[in-house]
Tab-separated table of C-alpha atoms and ligand atoms in Angstrom:
chain	number	residue	atom	x	y	z
A	1	MET	CA	0.000	0.000	0.000
A	2	SER	CA	1.582	3.253	-1.099
A	3	LEU	CA	1.785	6.196	1.284
A	4	SER	CA	-0.159	9.194	0.030
A	5	TRP	CA	2.388	11.788	1.181
A	6	GLN	CA	4.984	10.109	-0.993
A	7	TRP	CA	2.881	10.372	-4.151
A	8	ALA	CA	4.205	12.447	-7.021
A	9	GLU	CA	1.867	15.119	-8.357
A	10	PRO	CA	0.615	13.063	-11.348
A	11	THR	CA	-0.471	10.364	-8.903
A	12	TRP	CA	-2.682	12.495	-6.664
A	13	ARG	CA	-3.961	14.488	-9.605
A	14	GLY	CA	-4.756	11.243	-11.378
A	15	HIS	CA	-6.867	9.983	-8.475
A	16	VAL	CA	-8.864	13.208	-8.309
A	17	ASP	CA	-9.357	13.473	-12.069
A	18	ARG	CA	-10.570	9.925	-12.563
A	19	VAL	CA	-14.207	10.859	-11.910
A	20	ARG	CA	-14.969	14.521	-11.420
A	21	ALA	CA	-17.736	17.103	-11.717
A	22	GLY	CA	-17.785	18.971	-15.014
A	23	THR	CA	-20.175	21.628	-16.233
A	24	SER	CA	-23.070	22.488	-13.959
A	25	LEU	CA	-26.323	21.671	-15.707
A	26	ARG	CA	-28.644	23.954	-13.786
A	27	PRO	CA	-31.089	25.133	-16.464
A	28	ALA	CA	-32.048	28.787	-16.876
A	29	GLU	CA	-35.597	27.736	-16.037
A	30	TRP	CA	-37.461	24.654	-14.907
A	31	PRO	CA	-40.586	23.399	-16.704
A	32	ASN	CA	-43.914	25.189	-16.217
A	33	GLY	CA	-42.296	28.260	-14.687
A	34	ALA	CA	-41.171	26.322	-11.616
A	35	ARG	CA	-38.555	27.907	-9.339
A	36	VAL	CA	-37.166	24.620	-8.095
A	37	ALA	CA	-37.068	20.966	-9.093
A	38	VAL	CA	-37.829	18.249	-6.543
A	39	ALA	CA	-36.745	14.653	-7.180
A	40	LEU	CA	-37.852	12.157	-4.533
A	41	SER	CA	-36.208	8.759	-4.558
A	42	PHE	CA	-36.768	5.553	-2.652
A	43	ASP	CA	-34.218	2.758	-2.501
A	44	SER	CA	-36.320	-0.408	-2.284
A	45	ASP	CA	-33.581	-2.536	-0.741
A	46	HIS	CA	-35.918	-4.645	1.388
A	47	GLU	CA	-34.288	-8.007	2.247
A	48	THR	CA	-31.112	-7.348	0.240
A	49	ILE	CA	-29.345	-5.451	3.044
A	50	PRO	CA	-28.974	-8.543	5.274
A	51	LEU	CA	-28.723	-10.873	2.238
A	52	ARG	CA	-25.785	-8.862	0.893
A	53	ASP	CA	-23.845	-9.733	4.042
A	54	ALA	CA	-25.067	-13.349	3.949
A	55	GLU	CA	-27.155	-12.670	7.068
A	56	THR	CA	-29.964	-15.105	6.476
A	57	GLN	CA	-31.721	-15.142	9.829
A	58	PRO	CA	-35.501	-14.602	9.574
A	59	GLY	CA	-35.306	-11.843	12.184
A	60	LYS	CA	-32.923	-9.756	10.085
A	61	LEU	CA	-34.825	-10.456	6.875
A	62	SER	CA	-38.143	-9.456	8.426
A	63	GLN	CA	-36.934	-5.887	8.879
A	64	GLY	CA	-36.471	-5.680	5.117
A	65	GLU	CA	-39.712	-7.549	4.462
A	66	TYR	CA	-41.519	-4.698	6.237
A	67	GLY	CA	-40.322	-2.393	3.453
A	68	ALA	CA	-42.122	-4.454	0.823
A	69	ARG	CA	-45.149	-5.489	2.868
A	70	VAL	CA	-45.943	-2.126	4.454
A	71	GLY	CA	-43.478	0.662	3.668
A	72	ALA	CA	-43.621	0.709	-0.121
A	73	LYS	CA	-47.427	0.644	-0.098
A	74	ARG	CA	-47.619	3.513	2.380
A	75	ILE	CA	-45.217	5.551	0.236
A	76	LEU	CA	-47.017	4.741	-3.032
A	77	ASP	CA	-50.282	5.773	-1.426
A	78	LEU	CA	-48.838	9.115	-0.325
A	79	LEU	CA	-47.349	9.782	-3.784
A	80	HIS	CA	-50.659	8.844	-5.417
A	81	ARG	CA	-52.674	11.174	-3.186
A	82	ARG	CA	-50.244	14.017	-3.942
A	83	ASN	CA	-49.849	13.106	-7.631
A	84	ILE	CA	-46.059	13.157	-7.336
A	85	PRO	CA	-43.773	11.070	-9.594
A	86	ALA	CA	-40.710	9.499	-7.973
A	87	SER	CA	-37.774	7.210	-8.680
A	88	PHE	CA	-37.430	3.785	-7.081
A	89	PHE	CA	-33.960	2.239	-7.129
A	90	MET	CA	-34.349	-1.489	-6.679
A	91	PRO	CA	-31.724	-4.218	-6.374
A	92	ALA	CA	-32.556	-6.914	-8.932
A	93	VAL	CA	-32.935	-9.566	-6.223
A	94	SER	CA	-35.454	-7.313	-4.499
A	95	ALA	CA	-37.371	-6.971	-7.785
A	96	LEU	CA	-37.347	-10.766	-8.204
A	97	LEU	CA	-38.646	-11.215	-4.642
A	98	HIS	CA	-41.350	-8.579	-5.194
A	99	PRO	CA	-42.166	-8.460	-8.922
A	100	GLU	CA	-45.695	-7.068	-8.437
A	101	GLU	CA	-44.290	-4.213	-6.404
A	102	ALA	CA	-41.674	-3.444	-9.082
A	103	ARG	CA	-44.388	-3.419	-11.744
A	104	SER	CA	-46.669	-1.293	-9.601
A	105	TYR	CA	-44.038	1.454	-9.537
A	106	VAL	CA	-43.997	1.639	-13.328
A	107	GLU	CA	-47.787	1.322	-13.619
A	108	ALA	CA	-48.176	4.299	-11.267
A	109	GLY	CA	-45.920	6.409	-13.520
A	110	HIS	CA	-42.775	6.179	-11.398
A	111	GLU	CA	-39.289	5.276	-12.564
A	112	VAL	CA	-37.358	2.142	-11.630
A	113	GLY	CA	-33.571	2.490	-11.634
A	114	ILE	CA	-30.648	0.118	-11.146
A	115	HIS	CA	-29.444	-0.429	-7.570
A	116	GLY	CA	-27.142	-3.428	-7.883
A	117	TRP	CA	-27.896	-7.126	-7.935
A	118	ILE	CA	-28.074	-7.931	-4.222
A	119	HIS	CA	-26.898	-4.557	-2.872
A	120	GLU	CA	-23.331	-5.821	-3.328
A	121	ARG	CA	-20.347	-3.803	-2.171
A	122	ASN	CA	-18.967	-2.829	-5.572
A	123	MET	CA	-15.708	-1.475	-4.143
A	124	GLN	CA	-14.817	-4.987	-3.024
A	125	LEU	CA	-15.561	-6.555	-6.417
A	126	ALA	CA	-13.327	-7.286	-9.382
A	127	PRO	CA	-14.319	-4.942	-12.262
A	128	SER	CA	-15.502	-7.921	-14.308
A	129	ASP	CA	-17.848	-9.038	-11.483
A	130	GLU	CA	-19.170	-5.515	-10.945
A	131	ARG	CA	-19.833	-5.239	-14.675
A	132	GLU	CA	-21.568	-8.596	-14.933
A	133	LEU	CA	-23.832	-7.836	-11.963
A	134	ALA	CA	-24.706	-4.393	-13.359
A	135	PHE	CA	-25.685	-5.816	-16.745
A	136	ARG	CA	-27.640	-8.649	-15.138
A	137	SER	CA	-29.428	-6.109	-12.914
A	138	ALA	CA	-30.448	-3.929	-15.862
A	139	GLU	CA	-31.747	-6.933	-17.790
A	140	THR	CA	-33.642	-8.265	-14.769
A	141	LEU	CA	-35.374	-4.950	-14.067
A	142	GLU	CA	-36.357	-4.668	-17.718
A	143	ARG	CA	-37.723	-8.198	-17.757
A	144	VAL	CA	-39.701	-7.745	-14.526
A	145	THR	CA	-41.087	-4.234	-15.140
A	146	GLY	CA	-41.091	-4.002	-18.937
A	147	GLN	CA	-39.112	-0.766	-18.680
A	148	ARG	CA	-35.396	-0.478	-19.484
A	149	PRO	CA	-33.675	1.503	-16.684
A	150	VAL	CA	-32.005	4.752	-17.787
A	151	GLY	CA	-30.187	5.487	-14.536
A	152	VAL	CA	-28.366	3.972	-11.624
A	153	ARG	CA	-27.850	4.556	-7.948
A	154	THR	CA	-24.993	2.362	-6.815
A	155	PRO	CA	-25.630	0.316	-3.647
A	156	SER	CA	-24.631	2.427	-0.631
A	157	TRP	CA	-23.449	5.097	-3.115
A	158	ASP	CA	-20.176	3.168	-3.419
A	159	PHE	CA	-18.292	4.096	-6.565
A	160	SER	CA	-15.336	1.971	-7.636
A	161	ASP	CA	-12.673	2.781	-10.214
A	162	ALA	CA	-14.701	0.744	-12.721
A	163	THR	CA	-18.182	2.135	-11.986
A	164	LEU	CA	-18.223	5.053	-14.439
A	165	ASP	CA	-16.896	2.865	-17.265
A	166	ILE	CA	-19.702	0.375	-16.599
A	167	ILE	CA	-22.323	3.142	-16.550
A	168	ARG	CA	-21.065	4.340	-19.934
A	169	GLU	CA	-20.980	0.862	-21.376
A	170	LEU	CA	-24.586	0.379	-20.252
A	171	GLY	CA	-25.433	3.617	-22.085
A	172	LEU	CA	-27.153	5.098	-19.027
A	173	LEU	CA	-28.428	8.664	-19.014
A	174	TYR	CA	-27.546	9.401	-15.399
A	175	ASP	CA	-26.012	8.317	-12.121
A	176	SER	CA	-27.263	9.345	-8.695
A	177	SER	CA	-24.532	8.303	-6.244
A	178	LEU	CA	-22.039	11.190	-6.009
A	179	MET	CA	-21.921	14.402	-4.004
A	180	ALA	CA	-19.967	17.175	-5.758
A	181	ASP	CA	-22.831	19.689	-6.011
A	182	ASP	CA	-26.435	20.500	-5.062
A	183	GLU	CA	-27.543	20.532	-8.682
A	184	PRO	CA	-27.069	18.298	-11.728
A	185	TYR	CA	-23.706	18.237	-13.453
A	186	GLU	CA	-21.926	16.336	-16.193
A	187	LEU	CA	-19.435	13.671	-15.144
A	188	LEU	CA	-15.875	13.921	-16.394
A	189	ALA	CA	-13.681	10.856	-16.793
A	190	ASN	CA	-9.976	11.783	-16.640
A	191	GLY	CA	-10.924	15.330	-17.579
A	192	GLU	CA	-13.038	14.330	-20.591
A	193	PRO	CA	-16.814	15.008	-20.709
A	194	THR	CA	-18.802	11.775	-20.721
A	195	GLY	CA	-22.343	12.966	-21.426
A	196	VAL	CA	-23.408	11.105	-18.253
A	197	ILE	CA	-25.435	13.305	-15.925
A	198	GLU	CA	-25.027	13.228	-12.169
A	199	ILE	CA	-28.120	13.844	-10.032
A	200	PRO	CA	-26.199	14.328	-6.786
A	201	VAL	CA	-27.076	12.888	-3.385
A	202	GLU	CA	-25.979	13.737	0.156
A	203	TRP	CA	-26.126	12.002	3.534
A	204	ILE	CA	-27.930	15.097	4.870
A	205	LEU	CA	-30.738	14.271	2.454
A	206	ASP	CA	-31.019	10.581	3.309
A	207	ASP	CA	-33.212	8.921	5.908
A	208	ALA	CA	-30.785	6.084	6.679
A	209	PRO	CA	-28.132	7.649	8.941
A	210	LEU	CA	-30.540	9.513	11.207
A	211	PHE	CA	-33.471	7.178	11.621
A	212	ASP	CA	-31.811	4.119	13.150
A	213	PRO	CA	-33.112	3.843	16.722
A	214	ARG	CA	-30.214	1.538	17.627
A	215	GLY	CA	-27.532	3.766	16.142
A	216	ASN	CA	-25.531	6.554	17.750
A	217	SER	CA	-27.048	9.190	15.539
A	218	TYR	CA	-30.780	8.715	15.996
A	219	SER	CA	-32.814	11.847	15.362
A	220	PRO	CA	-36.565	12.115	15.750
A	221	PRO	CA	-38.125	12.175	12.256
A	222	ARG	CA	-39.731	15.569	12.892
A	223	GLU	CA	-36.270	17.033	13.530
A	224	VAL	CA	-34.941	15.415	10.365
A	225	ALA	CA	-37.881	16.945	8.476
A	226	ARG	CA	-36.714	20.375	9.700
A	227	VAL	CA	-33.277	19.781	8.125
A	228	TRP	CA	-34.920	18.736	4.848
A	229	MET	CA	-37.095	21.874	4.904
A	230	ASP	CA	-34.019	24.075	5.334
A	231	GLU	CA	-32.377	22.273	2.419
A	232	PHE	CA	-35.506	22.834	0.348
A	233	ASP	CA	-35.735	26.534	1.262
A	234	LYS	CA	-32.183	27.139	0.008
A	235	ALA	CA	-32.852	25.141	-3.149
A	236	LEU	CA	-35.916	27.323	-3.782
A	237	GLU	CA	-33.979	30.530	-3.053
A	238	GLU	CA	-31.164	29.494	-5.391
A	239	GLY	CA	-33.495	28.096	-8.063
A	240	THR	CA	-31.795	24.720	-8.085
A	241	MET	CA	-32.800	21.209	-7.208
A	242	PHE	CA	-33.795	19.203	-4.140
A	243	VAL	CA	-33.018	15.476	-4.221
A	244	LEU	CA	-34.126	13.263	-1.338
A	245	THR	CA	-33.182	9.628	-0.727
A	246	MET	CA	-35.452	7.452	1.401
A	247	HIS	CA	-36.016	3.734	1.976
A	248	PRO	CA	-39.379	1.968	2.280
A	249	HIS	CA	-38.081	-0.159	5.174
A	250	ILE	CA	-37.047	3.025	6.992
A	251	SER	CA	-39.301	5.931	5.990
A	252	GLY	CA	-42.263	3.639	5.439
A	253	HIS	CA	-42.794	3.341	9.202
A	254	ARG	CA	-45.704	5.239	10.730
A	255	SER	CA	-43.676	7.660	12.817
A	256	ARG	CA	-41.253	8.320	9.950
A	257	ILE	CA	-43.573	8.876	6.991
A	258	VAL	CA	-44.514	11.959	9.007
A	259	ALA	CA	-41.173	13.519	7.989
A	260	LEU	CA	-42.039	13.231	4.301
A	261	GLU	CA	-45.611	14.415	4.878
A	262	GLN	CA	-44.341	17.471	6.771
A	263	LEU	CA	-41.790	18.209	4.063
A	264	LEU	CA	-44.422	18.062	1.307
A	265	ALA	CA	-46.769	20.318	3.283
A	266	HIS	CA	-43.882	22.770	3.714
A	267	VAL	CA	-43.095	22.655	-0.029
A	268	ASP	CA	-46.749	23.511	-0.730
A	269	SER	CA	-46.771	26.412	1.666
A	270	VAL	CA	-43.518	28.118	0.602
A	271	ALA	CA	-43.198	27.252	-3.098
A	272	LYS	CA	-46.869	27.951	-3.873
A	273	GLY	CA	-46.966	25.699	-6.897
A	274	LYS	CA	-43.664	26.942	-8.328
A	275	VAL	CA	-42.164	23.499	-7.991
A	276	TRP	CA	-41.500	20.810	-10.579
A	277	PHE	CA	-41.740	17.286	-9.193
A	278	ALA	CA	-39.864	14.943	-11.493
A	279	THR	CA	-38.298	11.516	-11.560
A	280	HIS	CA	-34.525	11.471	-11.693
A	281	GLY	CA	-34.777	10.311	-15.302
A	282	GLU	CA	-37.092	13.180	-16.269
A	283	ALA	CA	-34.857	15.724	-14.535
A	284	ALA	CA	-31.725	14.307	-16.190
A	285	GLU	CA	-33.381	14.304	-19.609
A	286	TYR	CA	-34.592	17.888	-19.150
A	287	VAL	CA	-31.204	19.314	-18.100
A	288	ARG	CA	-29.497	17.319	-20.864
A	289	ARG	CA	-31.804	18.892	-23.427
A	290	MET	CA	-31.502	22.404	-22.026
A	291	ALA	CA	-27.689	22.152	-21.996
A	292	LYS	CA	-27.769	20.640	-25.532
A	293	LEU	CA	-25.508	17.943	-24.176
A	294	GLY	CA	-26.152	15.263	-26.779
A	295	ASP	CA	-26.555	11.607	-26.004
A	296	PRO	CA	-24.369	9.928	-23.395
A	297	LYS	CA	-21.190	8.847	-25.116
A	298	PRO	CA	-20.747	5.113	-24.669
A	299	ARG	CA	-17.142	4.080	-24.332
A	300	LEU	CA	-15.646	0.835	-25.522
A	301	ALA	CA	-16.255	-2.219	-23.443
A	302	ILE	CA	-13.985	-2.398	-20.430
A	303	ALA	CA	-11.605	-5.286	-20.017
A	304	LYS	CA	-13.628	-8.332	-19.049
B	401	LIG	ZN1	-29.752	0.747	-1.002
């Protein structure tokens, strides 16, 4: 293992330049005169979190089962009542365990995106394994839902040295796993534009770290909602984008769906209709068009 303080300049520059934020893609205006874009996303991991770690005990699996049995339905119901489109990132194994649920997302007008095979840790995989699982995941989601995914959120937002190459080989429109901005941007690979759009995420805007009652960082959902509202208010003020990541097995609980309900009520009261709710795919397609970016540029197949 090399020591970072001994690296020559090309080495540390090379690491930073491998995957980097390029041009900001904030459009001059959002559709329908909206001041801000809101993209809600739900990672329907369900049982794949324990399965990923080969934890097969029924007790562990039941926590994920709640996400499918209760959480996803509660979330779909809320989105339906509010007429809000959203993106659901679903590991392929989760889609195979719950095919009706995966189809119900698409039937309700939502987007289904790639989220790994079994929520694998891609940074621990050989590039050829990561690639094979990504392709198998895309094909599985298409077979189950009838809709070819156009975007990916890597499991746990892990991004290996091979991930961007795989995204390009899959010909995806966007990724939603990186954190270099509050608004969409184009991904650069070794300084070169790729045409792949990043819809950035942040741990601040995720339900997972703060809602674990057994963790060290538990926050009451109503307090978390306050943080999300502050994030939204700045996004509105700056005319940018608000991207939220939630999980049916987490936010689908009764005391936690309150955070999303409070956020949506707040959005209504401050944005007064000047908000564009979009799936990640719709938002990526819109900013791509406005920036006249052209189609994502597929690169040659990576070494198998
Ligand atoms: Zn996940």
